[in-house]
DNA sequence: CGTATCATTGACGTCGGTCAATTCGTGTGG
DNA sequence: CCACACGAATTGACCGACGTCAATGATACG
């Protein structure tokens, strides 16, 4: 697993040059206050595809802003089965957990070559209390993480395989495009193998294969050679049981049971 | 669905009397600073079992500290299928999301009679920036929410039905007992129907029924009439593929694939 | 005592897993 | 430039876990 359709990731000279600042936890900081976090930084780091940012069960002395590349967050059961919890894209803040200095509850593996901005764990509490708005921004991002997890949970728990695959690819497409469809049939690069999809969706890679073939034969999407093409957005959203903005529920789960739905 | 083995929930006279203060978002506040949040409070509220704290897709003008009772967080697909995202216990902070004033991305239904402490959404940003440590505590709790979601995700995505049921009940038992086993065969009240379990685990209620019978016949646990009894903690943890503290992984998901595991 | 909900059980069907063989694609070394 | 190696993807045969449907029982509340 090598480079991802691009040269090696590069790192910014300083926080002012950070290419993903508006996506990161630093977002609320005005330019002149950036040097506060700059002083807390332990520099940047580049990791090759396939390497581990941190491992489940081990302690990790740092926290990371993902600057470039894709990272998978995962857990492994004793049975050997691997569950991918989600995919982190540039701007993600990685490694925070309630017990800040305890062993990591999940692992982080670089899917592509990756660049991260490093912050020491020991100094982090001092940093987070300093600039106004930083802690709230962190809360906002963690809340978004929980929502992504809820999306995945709903996807795995409540949808059939076809819908799961369709939904995940649609969601990734939208995340990469800022939530909108660009030109029709536009291709977008997604550096995942069918094994990644399987581990993320609670399926096997062979069933991913047949499902992708079905979706392709139905003219909904094409995902080959790590390039995704949405051929029929409307049809795909239907198959995916996608609810962009959930409609107001005038009927509760309890009532639905009572109604005999 | 009525009362939960106890009289109606009561609310504290003031924050100093709050029975779950050490579990809530207010935890870091010293007693003398509690009046800051007290002044932001919109009072308390009691809701009957079966009612909705807020509904998916609707706006909600408040945030809630859960003081007493059980709440289920859920989503509903157009297909009608309901996915329970998790169960909130006293101390949980409910309703926060990245778009603070946007429509709720999930619903919250009272499983039992419930008491909540209410905070207005409009005034919340001012509150959260005020007392030192409050925003960080919020981040900590949201991070814990993400971890619970990851637990459920792993449970649904990577375990068989038997293990899923065992794992969920074991986890609830431990949450209620502060993470430890008390006296052997102790009973604990869990106000969930088999339908709740099914919606939380991505299974059907009839399969929950047969699975519970199996687990009972194997002498692992008993869950009848909303009372759970752990009969064989060790055996149950085994069936549940439970990893309390995950072991350090000396082998990455990538390596495992390469090793042909 | 009547009714609504929850729980249980059995027969049957299917979605998705397992196993195994083959092909494809890409990077490596001669 | 070609041969090789190795992981990723594809395909088919078979099977089992779990869902669906339907009927019956057990509880609790009015």
XYZ file of C-alpha atoms (C1' of nucleotides) in Angstrom:
582
model
C 0.000 0.000 0.000
C 1.769 3.092 -1.192
C 1.159 6.674 -2.001
C -2.271 7.972 -2.590
C -2.440 9.452 -6.072
C -0.246 12.307 -4.974
C 3.200 13.180 -3.853
C 4.174 12.636 -0.247
C 2.224 14.780 2.199
C 3.897 17.999 3.177
C 3.609 19.880 6.428
C 2.983 23.591 6.921
C 5.801 25.848 8.063
C 3.666 27.186 10.921
C 0.094 27.314 12.143
C -0.622 30.350 10.007
C 0.080 28.261 6.924
C -1.957 25.282 8.128
C -3.971 24.104 5.124
C -6.814 22.673 7.196
C -6.986 25.224 9.988
C -10.668 25.959 9.441
C -11.459 22.273 9.867
C -9.391 21.644 12.982
C -9.834 22.181 16.670
C -7.822 25.416 16.237
C -10.521 26.905 14.032
C -11.871 29.505 16.504
C -8.441 31.065 17.098
C -7.736 34.375 15.434
C -4.514 34.580 13.456
C -2.646 36.586 16.101
C -3.470 34.053 18.825
C -2.268 31.099 16.822
C 1.147 31.375 18.379
C -0.325 30.149 21.660
C -0.976 26.745 20.174
C 2.147 26.994 18.066
C 4.130 27.079 21.305
C 2.399 23.962 22.553
C 3.113 22.059 19.366
C 5.674 19.279 19.244
C 6.183 19.733 15.522
C 4.779 17.732 12.676
C 5.253 14.151 11.591
C 4.856 12.161 8.404
C 3.919 8.485 8.512
C 3.797 5.935 5.712
C 0.671 4.088 4.711
C 0.109 1.011 6.848
C 1.800 2.395 9.962
C 0.109 2.855 13.321
C -0.494 6.283 14.802
C -1.341 4.550 18.074
C -2.364 1.095 19.140
C -5.304 -0.149 21.191
C -4.349 -0.950 24.760
C -1.087 0.988 24.636
C -0.502 4.407 26.130
C 0.112 7.203 23.688
C 2.075 10.300 24.743
C 0.552 12.621 22.169
C -2.535 13.951 20.473
C -2.793 14.611 16.770
C -4.347 16.959 14.288
C -4.641 15.107 11.018
C -3.216 17.370 8.303
C -3.222 15.086 5.298
C -4.203 11.532 4.419
C -6.757 8.963 5.588
C -6.689 7.169 8.950
C -8.883 4.296 10.105
C -9.934 4.025 13.747
C -10.491 0.435 14.764
C -10.849 -2.140 17.490
C -9.869 -5.787 17.442
C -11.670 -8.556 19.309
C -9.914 -11.588 20.702
C -11.644 -13.614 18.042
C -9.467 -11.718 15.590
C -12.330 -9.843 14.035
C -11.545 -6.186 13.339
C -14.171 -3.481 13.555
C -13.417 -0.182 11.872
C -15.098 2.543 13.918
C -14.711 5.265 11.346
C -12.457 6.972 8.845
C -10.641 10.152 9.855
C -10.068 12.813 7.204
C -7.834 15.916 7.328
C -8.937 18.227 10.122
C -9.795 15.396 12.503
C -8.464 15.583 16.039
C -7.218 12.165 17.101
C -6.410 10.513 20.384
C -8.565 12.360 22.921
C -10.443 10.179 25.384
C -12.007 10.633 28.830
C -9.063 9.052 30.633
C -6.521 11.249 28.908
C -3.482 9.297 30.038
C -4.981 5.815 30.118
C -4.423 3.125 27.521
C -6.002 3.853 24.157
C -9.415 2.281 23.693
C -8.991 2.009 19.945
C -6.207 1.999 17.374
C -5.419 4.364 14.518
C -3.890 3.014 11.315
C -2.703 5.097 8.398
C -4.539 4.078 5.250
C -2.475 6.397 3.101
C 0.693 8.303 3.752
C -0.242 10.729 6.476
C 0.859 14.035 7.976
C -0.061 14.993 11.528
C 0.498 17.941 13.827
C 1.614 16.717 17.252
C 0.655 17.955 20.718
C 1.997 16.469 23.928
C -0.594 14.847 26.153
C 0.891 16.208 29.390
C 0.748 19.786 28.251
C -2.639 19.456 26.586
C -4.789 20.271 29.643
C -2.963 23.586 30.026
C -3.465 24.346 26.341
C -7.130 23.544 26.225
C -7.990 25.881 29.115
C -6.021 28.781 27.689
C -7.549 30.328 24.568
C -11.213 31.180 24.856
C -13.395 28.975 22.711
C -10.905 26.177 22.268
C -12.522 23.783 24.729
C -15.955 24.460 23.279
C -14.619 23.802 19.791
C -13.200 20.525 21.072
C -16.593 19.629 22.479
C -18.157 20.430 19.136
C -15.762 18.131 17.308
C -16.211 15.306 19.790
C -19.941 15.685 19.431
C -19.504 15.346 15.674
C -17.477 12.185 16.269
C -20.359 10.747 18.254
C -22.710 11.588 15.396
C -20.531 9.816 12.879
C -20.498 6.838 15.221
C -24.293 6.988 15.456
C -24.496 7.099 11.661
C -22.387 3.975 11.413
C -24.318 2.324 14.196
C -27.603 2.945 12.436
C -26.113 1.828 9.166
C -24.883 -1.486 10.520
C -27.760 -2.146 12.848
C -30.733 -1.186 10.720
C -29.834 -1.592 7.056
C -29.296 -4.540 4.710
C -25.921 -5.090 3.092
C -26.794 -3.318 -0.166
C -28.048 -0.262 1.671
C -25.049 -0.295 4.009
C -22.531 -0.210 1.205
C -24.479 2.405 -0.705
C -24.839 4.543 2.399
C -21.191 4.440 3.393
C -19.934 5.339 -0.071
C -22.502 8.089 -0.394
C -21.538 9.503 2.977
C -17.830 9.459 2.152
C -18.534 11.108 -1.173
C -20.476 13.881 0.532
C -17.880 14.362 3.260
C -15.224 14.826 0.589
C -17.359 17.256 -1.364
C -18.512 19.384 1.528
C -21.953 17.821 1.540
C -22.975 18.519 -2.039
C -22.946 16.933 -5.445
C -20.644 18.627 -7.874
C -20.671 17.992 -11.605
C -22.513 14.859 -12.648
C -20.594 11.608 -12.616
C -17.618 13.285 -11.018
C -14.978 10.861 -9.842
C -13.634 11.053 -6.337
C -10.651 9.197 -4.912
C -11.340 6.896 -1.968
C -8.247 4.955 -0.875
C -10.108 2.032 0.643
C -9.935 -1.649 -0.196
C -12.998 -3.844 -0.125
C -11.538 -5.265 3.077
C -11.752 -1.818 4.662
C -15.379 -1.551 3.621
C -16.078 -5.004 5.008
C -14.459 -4.266 8.382
C -16.302 -0.970 8.612
C -19.692 -2.415 7.716
C -19.663 -5.703 9.596
C -19.626 -7.716 6.376
C -17.092 -9.897 4.577
C -14.965 -8.715 1.689
C -16.454 -11.296 -0.644
C -19.941 -10.063 -0.009
C -18.746 -6.486 -0.514
C -17.531 -7.631 -3.892
C -20.868 -9.023 -5.034
C -22.741 -6.064 -3.591
C -20.547 -3.598 -5.463
C -21.123 -5.554 -8.646
C -24.880 -5.359 -8.121
C -24.775 -1.609 -7.526
C -22.614 -1.199 -10.616
C -24.906 -3.315 -12.788
C -27.858 -1.268 -11.619
C -26.090 1.852 -12.815
C -25.976 3.445 -9.372
C -22.244 3.796 -8.791
C -18.866 2.519 -9.804
C -16.058 1.875 -7.325
C -12.981 0.426 -8.965
C -9.321 1.051 -8.530
C -10.080 3.240 -5.570
C -12.109 5.690 -7.565
C -15.734 6.239 -6.770
C -18.211 7.540 -9.300
C -21.800 8.304 -8.376
C -23.811 7.548 -11.496
C -27.331 7.994 -10.144
C -27.424 10.155 -7.005
C -31.170 9.971 -6.550
C -31.419 6.232 -7.101
C -28.427 5.653 -4.871
C -29.830 7.736 -2.043
C -32.987 5.676 -2.303
C -31.176 2.361 -2.124
C -29.113 3.744 0.760
C -32.246 4.766 2.672
C -30.495 8.071 3.037
C -32.136 10.775 5.124
C -30.195 13.967 4.676
C -32.160 16.063 7.084
C -34.365 13.758 9.108
C -38.025 14.617 8.791
C -39.811 15.646 11.945
C -41.157 12.530 13.561
C -44.715 13.101 14.571
C -44.865 9.554 15.823
C -42.673 8.079 18.522
C -41.156 4.606 18.519
C -43.615 3.680 21.224
C -46.589 4.906 19.223
C -45.337 3.081 16.160
C -45.363 -0.151 18.084
C -48.816 0.626 19.304
C -49.978 1.390 15.772
C -48.777 -2.023 14.725
C -46.405 -0.689 12.071
C -45.376 1.144 30.589
C -45.507 2.589 34.061
C -43.439 3.248 37.083
C -40.126 1.640 37.567
C -40.114 -0.313 40.789
C -40.066 2.913 42.759
C -42.068 5.971 43.589
C -42.155 8.833 41.133
C -38.799 10.535 40.635
C -38.178 13.579 42.790
C -36.097 16.595 41.985
C -33.503 18.288 44.195
C -34.315 21.609 45.837
C -31.128 23.151 44.412
C -27.845 22.191 42.786
C -26.233 21.643 46.164
C -28.708 18.851 46.800
C -28.309 17.314 43.342
C -28.090 13.552 43.885
C -26.010 12.930 40.776
C -23.786 15.977 40.775
C -20.573 13.990 40.704
C -21.762 12.226 37.546
C -22.950 15.284 35.658
C -21.333 17.944 33.573
C -21.376 20.136 36.708
C -18.986 17.795 38.472
C -15.868 20.028 38.448
C -17.661 22.962 40.079
C -16.926 23.633 43.718
C -19.941 24.000 45.966
C -19.710 27.766 46.230
C -19.652 28.173 42.441
C -22.707 26.034 41.893
C -24.924 29.080 41.998
C -23.509 30.139 38.642
C -25.165 27.187 36.958
C -28.114 27.435 39.298
C -28.812 30.864 37.814
C -28.719 29.454 34.299
C -31.139 26.679 35.166
C -34.705 26.686 33.897
C -35.841 24.484 36.735
C -36.523 20.790 36.751
C -39.086 18.658 34.972
C -40.644 15.249 35.452
C -41.795 13.181 32.476
C -43.777 9.957 32.409
C -42.495 6.747 30.881
C -43.111 6.631 27.154
C -42.927 10.387 26.592
C -40.448 12.115 24.338
C -37.756 14.403 25.732
C -37.109 15.572 22.165
C -37.834 14.221 18.702
C -35.569 13.595 15.724
C -35.836 16.322 13.102
C -37.463 18.815 15.445
C -35.763 21.731 17.110
C -35.425 21.550 20.860
C -35.104 24.732 22.931
C -33.320 23.115 25.861
C -30.570 20.862 27.100
C -30.987 18.336 29.869
C -29.155 16.791 32.748
C -30.750 13.439 33.427
C -31.414 13.253 37.171
C -33.416 10.048 37.442
C -34.713 7.311 35.171
C -33.714 5.661 31.898
C -33.824 7.310 28.473
C -33.256 5.703 25.084
C -31.603 7.653 22.284
C -32.766 6.485 18.895
C -33.130 7.102 15.188
C -35.848 5.951 12.850
C -35.365 5.101 9.171
C -38.024 5.682 6.551
C -38.387 1.936 6.332
C -39.784 2.189 9.852
C -36.888 0.375 11.439
C -35.780 1.922 14.737
C -32.171 1.911 15.868
C -31.479 2.573 19.525
C -28.148 4.403 19.748
C -27.714 3.962 23.454
C -29.289 4.107 26.895
C -28.819 7.216 29.013
C -28.579 6.806 32.783
C -28.713 9.457 35.528
C -25.863 11.919 35.119
C -26.034 11.925 31.324
C -26.085 15.262 29.550
C -28.627 15.164 26.736
C -29.278 17.211 23.638
C -25.900 18.731 22.798
C -24.872 18.550 19.150
C -22.457 20.415 16.862
C -25.200 22.558 15.349
C -26.548 23.641 18.706
C -29.753 25.185 17.369
C -30.337 22.891 14.406
C -32.891 20.099 14.275
C -32.130 17.150 16.524
C -30.308 14.322 14.791
C -31.794 11.723 17.107
C -34.724 11.327 19.475
C -34.852 10.744 23.216
C -37.644 8.629 24.691
C -38.277 8.075 28.370
C -38.153 4.386 29.164
C -39.167 4.964 32.772
C -40.552 7.962 34.554
C -37.803 10.519 34.327
C -36.557 13.681 36.047
C -34.362 16.175 34.237
C -32.657 19.465 35.035
C -33.307 21.954 32.249
C -30.966 24.519 30.684
C -31.992 26.874 27.892
C -30.165 26.411 24.631
C -29.825 30.128 23.928
C -28.102 30.826 27.209
C -25.972 27.688 27.147
C -22.999 29.132 25.207
C -22.626 31.836 27.849
C -22.789 29.261 30.614
C -20.288 26.883 29.144
C -17.598 29.571 28.750
C -18.026 30.859 32.296
C -16.805 28.496 35.004
C -13.322 27.151 34.461
C -13.284 23.476 33.660
C -16.886 23.214 32.581
C -16.188 23.066 28.848
C -13.460 20.517 29.372
C -15.799 18.416 31.467
C -18.336 18.607 28.663
C -15.691 17.434 26.210
C -14.889 14.551 28.534
C -18.514 13.477 28.662
C -18.991 13.767 24.914
C -15.870 11.708 24.430
C -17.389 9.085 26.709
C -20.525 9.160 24.573
C -18.428 8.422 21.502
C -16.848 5.502 23.333
C -20.206 4.033 24.234
C -21.186 4.408 20.590
C -17.985 2.645 19.567
C -18.758 -0.140 22.023
C -22.168 -0.620 20.476
C -20.752 -0.379 16.986
C -18.221 -3.097 17.713
C -20.879 -5.165 19.388
C -23.252 -5.044 16.449
C -20.660 -5.170 13.715
C -18.314 -7.833 15.006
C -20.220 -10.194 17.291
C -22.829 -12.907 16.807
C -26.276 -12.556 18.331
C -25.481 -14.586 21.473
C -22.381 -12.533 22.176
C -24.210 -9.279 21.440
C -26.938 -9.946 23.962
C -24.484 -11.160 26.567
C -22.244 -8.152 26.031
C -25.004 -5.568 26.267
C -26.447 -6.999 29.464
C -23.007 -7.355 30.981
C -22.166 -3.775 30.100
C -25.403 -2.456 31.576
C -24.836 -4.469 34.712
C -21.360 -3.016 35.111
C -22.493 0.545 34.393
C -25.099 0.204 37.119
C -22.606 -1.231 39.584
C -19.794 1.203 38.964
C -17.820 -1.311 36.921
C -17.595 -4.108 39.458
C -19.345 -7.273 40.501
C -20.980 -7.071 43.868
C -22.252 -10.061 45.793
C -22.681 -13.183 43.724
C -25.957 -13.580 41.833
C -27.063 -10.103 42.816
C -30.145 -8.948 41.004
C -30.203 -5.625 39.241
C -33.208 -3.861 37.755
C -33.076 -3.131 34.035
C -36.314 -1.590 32.752
C -35.937 -2.792 29.167
C -38.245 -4.957 27.112
C -36.898 -7.510 24.669
C -37.977 -5.067 21.971
C -35.576 -2.497 23.391
C -32.777 -5.032 23.300
C -33.671 -5.966 19.728
C -33.713 -2.347 18.527
C -30.433 -1.648 20.277
C -28.666 -4.739 18.925
C -29.939 -4.856 15.356
C -31.851 -8.076 15.976
C -35.529 -9.035 16.199
C -37.365 -9.443 19.460
C -38.158 -13.070 18.728
C -34.505 -13.905 18.275
C -33.741 -12.019 21.486
C -36.204 -14.319 23.162
C -34.557 -17.541 22.020
C -31.102 -16.155 22.739
C -32.074 -15.224 26.294
C -33.475 -18.713 26.776
C -30.193 -20.231 25.597
C -28.149 -18.052 27.941
C -30.490 -18.950 30.790
C -30.332 -22.671 30.050
C -26.548 -22.466 30.016
C -26.659 -20.981 33.495
C -25.003 -17.738 32.470
C -27.689 -15.204 33.329
C -31.360 -14.713 33.929
C -33.320 -11.747 32.623
C -37.012 -11.964 33.407
C -39.517 -9.407 34.515
C -36.950 -6.679 34.006
C -34.588 -8.126 36.560
C -31.138 -9.219 35.508
C -29.126 -11.753 37.411
C -25.571 -12.637 36.438
C -25.162 -16.298 37.353
C -21.728 -16.982 35.898
C -19.683 -13.795 35.425
C -16.631 -15.518 34.007
C -18.526 -17.702 31.598
C -20.670 -14.792 30.534
C -17.687 -12.559 29.868
C -16.303 -15.342 27.721
C -19.468 -15.739 25.678
C -19.645 -11.955 25.363
C -16.078 -11.760 24.056
C -15.663 -9.093 26.685
C -12.362 -7.234 26.843
C -12.391 -5.117 29.952
C -9.051 -3.475 29.409
C -7.960 -4.192 25.873
C -4.623 -5.971 25.715
C -1.809 -4.173 23.970
C -1.962 -5.117 20.330
C 1.500 -6.013 19.141
C 0.059 -6.761 15.750
C -1.753 -4.323 13.505
C -4.838 -5.060 11.413
C -2.614 -4.855 8.359
C -0.104 -7.321 9.753
C -2.892 -9.656 10.715
C -4.113 -9.732 7.140
C -0.587 -10.356 5.968
C -0.162 -13.144 8.475
C -3.224 -14.792 7.028
C -5.065 -14.904 10.348
C -62.844 -9.516 33.954
C -61.354 -7.804 29.429
C -57.853 -5.975 26.713
C -53.407 -4.518 25.196
C -48.599 -5.462 25.358
C -44.905 -8.454 26.004
C -42.937 -13.042 25.670
C -42.585 -17.707 23.782
C -42.432 -21.300 20.345
C -42.267 -23.685 15.732
C -42.071 -23.968 10.689
C -39.938 -22.103 6.984
C -37.234 -18.931 4.098
C -33.230 -15.964 2.970
C -29.401 -12.986 3.544
C -24.952 -13.153 4.072
C -20.829 -16.202 5.700
C -17.368 -19.811 4.598
C -14.334 -22.175 1.683
C -11.731 -22.542 -2.281
C -10.245 -21.741 -6.835
C -9.112 -18.301 -10.272
C -7.983 -13.889 -12.059
C -6.348 -9.344 -11.883
C -3.108 -5.643 -10.841
C 0.908 -3.681 -9.196
C 5.455 -3.443 -7.569
C 9.989 -5.959 -7.579
C 14.061 -8.067 -9.136
C 16.776 -10.184 -12.614
C 11.595 -5.740 -20.532
C 9.873 -9.766 -18.790
C 9.106 -13.075 -14.881
C 7.693 -13.448 -10.591
C 5.336 -12.632 -6.185
C 1.753 -11.246 -3.464
C -2.219 -8.974 -2.088
C -6.872 -7.542 -3.908
C -10.859 -8.807 -6.346
C -14.029 -12.089 -8.405
C -16.900 -16.152 -8.742
C -19.508 -20.399 -7.460
C -21.118 -24.077 -4.336
C -22.717 -24.801 -0.022
C -24.395 -23.777 4.587
C -25.941 -21.676 8.816
C -27.458 -17.736 11.539
C -31.098 -14.952 11.879
C -35.601 -13.023 10.015
C -40.547 -13.646 8.993
C -44.989 -15.235 9.942
C -48.321 -16.918 12.865
C -50.340 -18.913 16.824
C -50.384 -19.265 21.801
C -49.384 -17.878 26.695
C -48.272 -14.982 30.383
C -48.847 -10.222 32.776
C -50.474 -5.991 34.037
C -53.735 -2.314 34.049
C -58.492 -0.341 33.705
